[in-house]
């Protein structure tokens, strides 16, 4: 069933703010962010150091910023508790205990996203498989489809990608969704992120894409944003306008609703409560474009953080990339 949406005009000033910009030689990019209950913000990604591209992890608590020591490969995901932070690179997981790094082999595996349920229960997903930390080792669990996002809440774990998947306690199960109207036979629907507000309030967001011809007869790729909302008894589907950018991020807002990002480059942000969607833009420093890679909420609060990078507008010879954090309360 397609939802009827009341769209409210955005306020003149965005409730989001730029919280931090990393200015250093070379490119710095945050690929993911996690926030612990004590308010520590953990960001992971890559940077160039002495002409070499390598991974780095940063903590931010209040105004105190720290880059963790150690040589790491480029990192794609991060998860954290108050006692340990996990970072994920090609085929490996890295854990920082406050003093040193320990690493584990994950086999052939690229973590697209990671989520902490507890100190003894951590998930990472990527492709048709997932990895789960049991407190002493990493276990492999196949996914009945391609997964690129994972989230947990209300005692449940959900994933999304080529479909929506729910952890039964023993295995991943693909969830039956309402039929998505596809404009062509080759059109595909993909979910990019999932947000678990509660056991009876789950969002999966992404888009529908297909190939066709534009008004001039040239080949073109078309798209529509797509959102699915589970209210505990049924799914409601929302399809945006043709040529609308996909929804790329979703995160509980701590007030019973969700924040949803549309597009990754200078994205639009929607705060969704019930059937009302309120629009705002992600702020960026004057003269800069912004790329949003991930969002995460501080547990038990309405404080939500975003991570990514900003770079000079236009197409300069040396565009650079500055790892950037955003915050809303």
Short mmCIF file of C-alpha atoms in Angstrom, two decimals:
data_model
loop_
_atom_site.label_atom_id
_atom_site.label_comp_id
_atom_site.label_asym_id
_atom_site.label_seq_id
_atom_site.Cartn_x
_atom_site.Cartn_y
_atom_site.Cartn_z
CA UNK A 1 0.00 0.00 0.00
CA UNK A 2 1.39 3.35 -1.00
CA UNK A 3 1.49 5.88 1.81
CA UNK A 4 -0.04 9.35 1.54
CA UNK A 5 2.61 11.83 2.63
CA UNK A 6 2.17 15.34 3.98
CA UNK A 7 5.31 17.26 3.00
CA UNK A 8 6.15 20.29 5.10
CA UNK A 9 8.30 23.19 3.96
CA UNK A 10 11.83 23.24 5.31
CA UNK A 11 12.75 25.83 7.88
CA UNK A 12 15.07 28.59 6.71
CA UNK A 13 17.85 27.31 8.95
CA UNK A 14 18.75 23.63 9.03
CA UNK A 15 18.68 21.99 12.48
CA UNK A 16 21.82 20.17 11.39
CA UNK A 17 25.21 21.77 11.87
CA UNK A 18 28.76 21.10 10.77
CA UNK A 19 30.43 19.69 13.88
CA UNK A 20 33.97 19.11 12.66
CA UNK A 21 36.08 19.42 9.51
CA UNK A 22 39.49 17.72 9.34
CA UNK A 23 41.97 19.97 7.53
CA UNK A 24 45.18 18.13 6.71
CA UNK A 25 47.41 17.58 3.66
CA UNK A 26 45.91 15.11 1.21
CA UNK A 27 42.47 13.53 1.21
CA UNK A 28 40.68 12.49 4.39
CA UNK A 29 37.34 10.67 4.15
CA UNK A 30 35.01 9.29 6.81
CA UNK A 31 33.24 6.17 5.48
CA UNK A 32 31.22 5.34 8.59
CA UNK A 33 30.30 6.60 12.06
CA UNK A 34 29.18 5.07 15.36
CA UNK A 35 28.20 6.75 18.63
CA UNK A 36 28.30 5.19 22.09
CA UNK A 37 26.04 5.90 25.06
CA UNK A 38 28.68 8.09 26.73
CA UNK A 39 28.67 10.41 23.72
CA UNK A 40 31.92 9.31 22.09
CA UNK A 41 31.72 9.59 18.30
CA UNK A 42 33.83 7.07 16.39
CA UNK A 43 34.58 7.65 12.70
CA UNK A 44 36.53 5.43 10.32
CA UNK A 45 37.69 5.80 6.74
CA UNK A 46 40.91 6.56 4.91
CA UNK A 47 43.49 9.30 4.54
CA UNK A 48 46.75 9.96 2.74
CA UNK A 49 49.79 9.97 4.99
CA UNK A 50 53.31 10.38 3.57
CA UNK A 51 51.89 9.78 0.12
CA UNK A 52 50.25 6.48 1.09
CA UNK A 53 46.54 5.76 1.36
CA UNK A 54 45.68 4.06 4.64
CA UNK A 55 42.87 3.63 7.11
CA UNK A 56 42.33 5.69 10.22
CA UNK A 57 39.95 5.80 13.16
CA UNK A 58 39.09 8.94 15.09
CA UNK A 59 37.29 9.48 18.39
CA UNK A 60 35.52 12.70 19.33
CA UNK A 61 34.13 13.35 22.81
CA UNK A 62 33.08 16.87 23.52
CA UNK A 63 35.89 18.92 21.99
CA UNK A 64 38.56 16.26 22.54
CA UNK A 65 39.57 14.66 19.26
CA UNK A 66 41.99 11.76 18.94
CA UNK A 67 43.26 9.72 16.00
CA UNK A 68 44.09 6.20 17.11
CA UNK A 69 47.64 4.97 16.50
CA UNK A 70 48.52 2.04 14.28
CA UNK A 71 48.74 1.24 10.59
CA UNK A 72 45.44 0.03 9.18
CA UNK A 73 44.18 -0.62 5.66
CA UNK A 74 41.38 1.47 4.18
CA UNK A 75 38.33 1.01 6.41
CA UNK A 76 34.71 0.66 5.29
CA UNK A 77 32.72 0.29 8.52
CA UNK A 78 32.89 0.96 12.26
CA UNK A 79 30.92 -0.19 15.31
CA UNK A 80 31.51 0.59 18.97
CA UNK A 81 30.63 0.05 22.61
CA UNK A 82 31.94 2.05 25.56
CA UNK A 83 34.70 -0.55 26.04
CA UNK A 84 35.68 -1.44 22.47
CA UNK A 85 35.59 -0.05 18.96
CA UNK A 86 35.50 -2.29 15.89
CA UNK A 87 36.80 -1.27 12.46
CA UNK A 88 36.49 -3.30 9.28
CA UNK A 89 38.88 -3.49 6.35
CA UNK A 90 39.38 -6.01 3.54
CA UNK A 91 38.79 -9.51 4.98
CA UNK A 92 39.55 -8.47 8.56
CA UNK A 93 38.05 -6.98 11.71
CA UNK A 94 40.11 -4.79 14.05
CA UNK A 95 39.28 -4.15 17.70
CA UNK A 96 40.68 -1.31 19.82
CA UNK A 97 40.46 -1.87 23.59
CA UNK A 98 41.80 1.52 24.59
CA UNK A 99 45.45 0.45 24.47
CA UNK A 100 46.12 -1.65 21.38
CA UNK A 101 44.62 -3.19 18.25
CA UNK A 102 43.73 -6.86 17.86
CA UNK A 103 42.66 -8.27 14.50
CA UNK A 104 40.73 -11.28 13.25
CA UNK A 105 40.47 -12.83 9.81
CA UNK A 106 36.93 -12.80 8.39
CA UNK A 107 37.75 -14.91 5.33
CA UNK A 108 36.87 -13.41 1.97
CA UNK A 109 34.61 -10.64 3.13
CA UNK A 110 34.07 -6.91 2.61
CA UNK A 111 32.03 -5.22 5.34
CA UNK A 112 29.59 -2.75 3.85
CA UNK A 113 28.10 -1.91 7.25
CA UNK A 114 28.40 -2.90 10.90
CA UNK A 115 26.25 -2.65 14.02
CA UNK A 116 26.76 -3.27 17.73
CA UNK A 117 23.97 -5.00 19.65
CA UNK A 118 26.08 -5.43 22.78
CA UNK A 119 29.72 -5.90 23.74
CA UNK A 120 29.32 -9.61 22.96
CA UNK A 121 27.10 -9.26 19.91
CA UNK A 122 28.40 -7.35 16.87
CA UNK A 123 27.27 -7.73 13.24
CA UNK A 124 28.89 -6.90 9.91
CA UNK A 125 27.24 -7.49 6.53
CA UNK A 126 28.46 -7.44 2.95
CA UNK A 127 27.25 -9.23 -0.18
CA UNK A 128 25.54 -12.56 0.38
CA UNK A 129 27.06 -13.11 3.80
CA UNK A 130 27.42 -11.67 7.28
CA UNK A 131 29.76 -12.02 10.24
CA UNK A 132 28.71 -12.10 13.90
CA UNK A 133 30.95 -11.56 16.92
CA UNK A 134 29.88 -13.93 19.71
CA UNK A 135 32.16 -12.54 22.40
CA UNK A 136 35.04 -14.86 21.57
CA UNK A 137 35.04 -15.41 17.79
CA UNK A 138 33.49 -14.36 14.48
CA UNK A 139 30.85 -16.66 12.98
CA UNK A 140 29.72 -16.69 9.36
CA UNK A 141 26.00 -16.57 8.50
CA UNK A 142 24.81 -16.56 4.87
CA UNK A 143 22.24 -13.99 3.76
CA UNK A 144 19.52 -14.99 1.22
CA UNK A 145 20.41 -12.02 -0.98
CA UNK A 146 22.90 -9.17 -1.13
CA UNK A 147 23.12 -7.11 2.08
CA UNK A 148 24.71 -3.68 2.37
CA UNK A 149 23.20 -2.33 5.60
CA UNK A 150 22.44 -3.67 9.08
CA UNK A 151 20.71 -2.21 12.13
CA UNK A 152 19.41 -3.44 15.47
CA UNK A 153 16.83 -2.38 18.03
CA UNK A 154 14.07 -3.76 20.19
CA UNK A 155 15.93 -7.04 20.48
CA UNK A 156 15.91 -7.53 16.71
CA UNK A 157 18.46 -7.36 13.91
CA UNK A 158 17.55 -6.38 10.34
CA UNK A 159 19.55 -6.06 7.12
CA UNK A 160 18.82 -4.64 3.68
CA UNK A 161 20.18 -4.69 0.15
CA UNK A 162 18.63 -6.64 -2.71
CA UNK A 163 15.74 -7.16 -0.27
CA UNK A 164 14.95 -6.80 3.41
CA UNK A 165 16.22 -9.50 5.79
CA UNK A 166 15.37 -10.35 9.40
CA UNK A 167 17.51 -12.35 11.82
CA UNK A 168 15.36 -15.11 13.32
CA UNK A 169 17.83 -15.92 16.07
CA UNK A 170 19.26 -18.79 14.04
CA UNK A 171 19.36 -17.60 10.43
CA UNK A 172 18.61 -14.71 8.11
CA UNK A 173 15.14 -14.78 6.51
CA UNK A 174 14.07 -12.72 3.52
CA UNK A 175 11.00 -10.63 4.37
CA UNK A 176 8.01 -10.57 2.03
CA UNK A 177 7.34 -7.01 0.89
CA UNK A 178 4.53 -5.39 -1.08
CA UNK A 179 5.01 -5.68 -4.84
CA UNK A 180 7.08 -2.76 -6.08
CA UNK A 181 5.81 -1.36 -9.39
CA UNK A 182 8.70 -1.55 -11.86
CA UNK A 183 8.47 0.58 -15.03
CA UNK A 184 10.49 -1.84 -17.22
CA UNK A 185 11.48 -5.49 -17.17
CA UNK A 186 15.09 -4.60 -16.41
CA UNK A 187 14.27 -2.16 -13.58
CA UNK A 188 15.71 -3.05 -10.18
CA UNK A 189 14.77 -2.07 -6.63
CA UNK A 190 17.63 -1.82 -4.16
CA UNK A 191 17.63 -0.95 -0.47
CA UNK A 192 20.63 1.06 0.68
CA UNK A 193 19.94 1.39 4.39
CA UNK A 194 17.71 0.09 7.19
CA UNK A 195 16.68 1.72 10.48
CA UNK A 196 15.16 -0.11 13.46
CA UNK A 197 13.25 2.34 15.65
CA UNK A 198 11.64 -0.50 17.62
CA UNK A 199 10.48 -4.06 17.07
CA UNK A 200 7.30 -2.65 15.49
CA UNK A 201 8.83 0.29 13.66
CA UNK A 202 11.36 -0.50 10.91
CA UNK A 203 12.36 1.45 7.80
CA UNK A 204 14.17 0.24 4.68
CA UNK A 205 15.15 2.87 2.10
CA UNK A 206 16.72 2.92 -1.34
CA UNK A 207 15.51 3.36 -4.89
CA UNK A 208 14.26 1.94 -8.17
CA UNK A 209 16.48 2.37 -11.24
CA UNK A 210 16.11 1.52 -14.93
CA UNK A 211 17.57 2.32 -18.33
CA UNK A 212 15.70 4.23 -21.04
CA UNK A 213 15.82 7.15 -23.45
CA UNK A 214 15.50 10.80 -22.51
CA UNK A 215 13.54 13.47 -24.40
CA UNK A 216 16.41 13.81 -26.91
CA UNK A 217 16.43 10.07 -27.54
CA UNK A 218 19.75 9.51 -25.77
CA UNK A 219 20.36 6.60 -23.41
CA UNK A 220 19.71 7.58 -19.82
CA UNK A 221 19.38 6.05 -16.37
CA UNK A 222 16.18 6.85 -14.52
CA UNK A 223 15.46 6.47 -10.83
CA UNK A 224 12.83 6.88 -8.11
CA UNK A 225 13.40 6.98 -4.34
CA UNK A 226 11.82 4.09 -2.44
CA UNK A 227 10.96 3.63 1.25
CA UNK A 228 9.30 0.73 3.05
CA UNK A 229 7.92 1.11 6.59
CA UNK A 230 6.98 -1.80 8.87
CA UNK A 231 4.48 -0.87 11.62
CA UNK A 232 4.42 -4.28 13.27
CA UNK A 233 1.60 -5.69 11.16
CA UNK A 234 2.13 -4.52 7.58
CA UNK A 235 4.49 -2.71 5.24
CA UNK A 236 3.67 0.64 3.67
CA UNK A 237 5.50 1.70 0.54
CA UNK A 238 6.45 5.20 -0.57
CA UNK A 239 7.72 5.86 -4.10
CA UNK A 240 9.06 9.31 -4.91
CA UNK A 241 9.01 11.14 -8.21
CA UNK A 242 10.81 9.87 -11.32
CA UNK A 243 14.36 11.21 -11.53
CA UNK A 244 14.41 11.69 -7.80
CA UNK A 245 17.65 10.56 -6.16
CA UNK A 246 17.44 7.40 -4.04
CA UNK A 247 17.15 7.49 -0.28
CA UNK A 248 20.63 6.66 0.97
CA UNK A 249 20.55 6.74 4.79
CA UNK A 250 18.00 6.15 7.54
CA UNK A 251 18.40 6.50 11.30
CA UNK A 252 15.98 6.79 14.24
CA UNK A 253 15.62 10.40 15.40
CA UNK A 254 15.15 9.45 19.06
CA UNK A 255 11.61 10.87 19.03
CA UNK A 256 9.77 7.96 17.42
CA UNK A 257 10.53 9.02 13.85
CA UNK A 258 13.49 8.75 11.50
CA UNK A 259 15.95 10.89 9.62
CA UNK A 260 16.22 9.90 5.95
CA UNK A 261 18.88 11.24 3.59
CA UNK A 262 18.12 11.56 -0.12
CA UNK A 263 21.18 11.48 -2.33
CA UNK A 264 24.76 11.30 -1.15
CA UNK A 265 26.13 14.49 -2.72
CA UNK A 266 24.77 17.68 -1.11
CA UNK A 267 21.88 15.55 0.14
CA UNK A 268 18.42 16.54 1.17
CA UNK A 269 17.39 15.38 4.65
CA UNK A 270 13.89 14.35 5.67
CA UNK A 271 12.61 14.01 9.21
CA UNK A 272 9.70 11.58 9.06
CA UNK A 273 7.09 11.36 11.80
CA UNK A 274 3.93 9.48 11.04
CA UNK A 275 2.97 10.51 7.51
CA UNK A 276 4.68 13.93 7.68
CA UNK A 277 8.02 14.43 5.95
CA UNK A 278 9.87 17.65 6.79
CA UNK A 279 12.68 18.65 4.43
CA UNK A 280 15.98 20.39 5.10
CA UNK A 281 19.42 20.46 3.52
CA UNK A 282 22.69 19.20 4.94
CA UNK A 283 24.75 22.33 5.76
CA UNK A 284 28.20 22.77 4.30
CA UNK A 285 30.97 25.32 4.62
CA UNK A 286 30.76 28.22 2.16
CA UNK A 287 32.37 27.27 -1.15
CA UNK A 288 32.26 23.53 -0.45
CA UNK A 289 30.21 20.54 -1.56
CA UNK A 290 29.30 17.79 0.89
CA UNK A 291 29.14 14.01 0.64
CA UNK A 292 27.27 12.13 3.37
CA UNK A 293 28.37 8.52 3.89
CA UNK A 294 26.66 7.40 7.11
CA UNK A 295 24.50 8.47 10.05
CA UNK A 296 24.30 7.17 13.62
CA UNK A 297 22.34 8.11 16.76
CA UNK A 298 23.68 8.40 20.28
CA UNK A 299 21.72 5.71 22.18
CA UNK A 300 18.97 7.01 24.40
CA UNK A 301 19.01 10.52 22.91
CA UNK A 302 17.81 12.48 19.88
CA UNK A 303 21.39 13.38 18.96
CA UNK A 304 22.25 12.07 15.48
CA UNK A 305 25.64 12.31 13.79
CA UNK A 306 26.56 12.15 10.13
CA UNK A 307 29.96 11.46 8.57
CA UNK A 308 31.49 11.90 5.14
CA UNK A 309 33.59 14.65 3.60
CA UNK A 310 33.50 18.14 2.11
CA UNK A 311 35.46 19.35 -0.90
CA UNK A 312 35.76 22.63 -2.86
CA UNK A 313 32.84 23.37 -5.18
CA UNK A 314 33.25 22.98 -8.90
CA UNK A 315 36.09 21.04 -10.43
CA UNK A 316 39.38 22.46 -9.14
CA UNK A 317 42.68 20.94 -10.23
CA UNK A 318 43.32 19.71 -6.69
CA UNK A 319 39.84 19.23 -5.18
CA UNK A 320 40.96 17.64 -1.92
CA UNK A 321 38.61 16.01 0.57
CA UNK A 322 38.19 16.98 4.21
CA UNK A 323 36.68 14.37 6.51
CA UNK A 324 33.59 15.98 8.06
CA UNK A 325 31.11 15.33 10.87
CA UNK A 326 27.61 16.77 11.20
CA UNK A 327 25.27 16.77 14.20
CA UNK A 328 21.60 17.35 14.99
CA UNK A 329 19.85 17.15 18.37
#
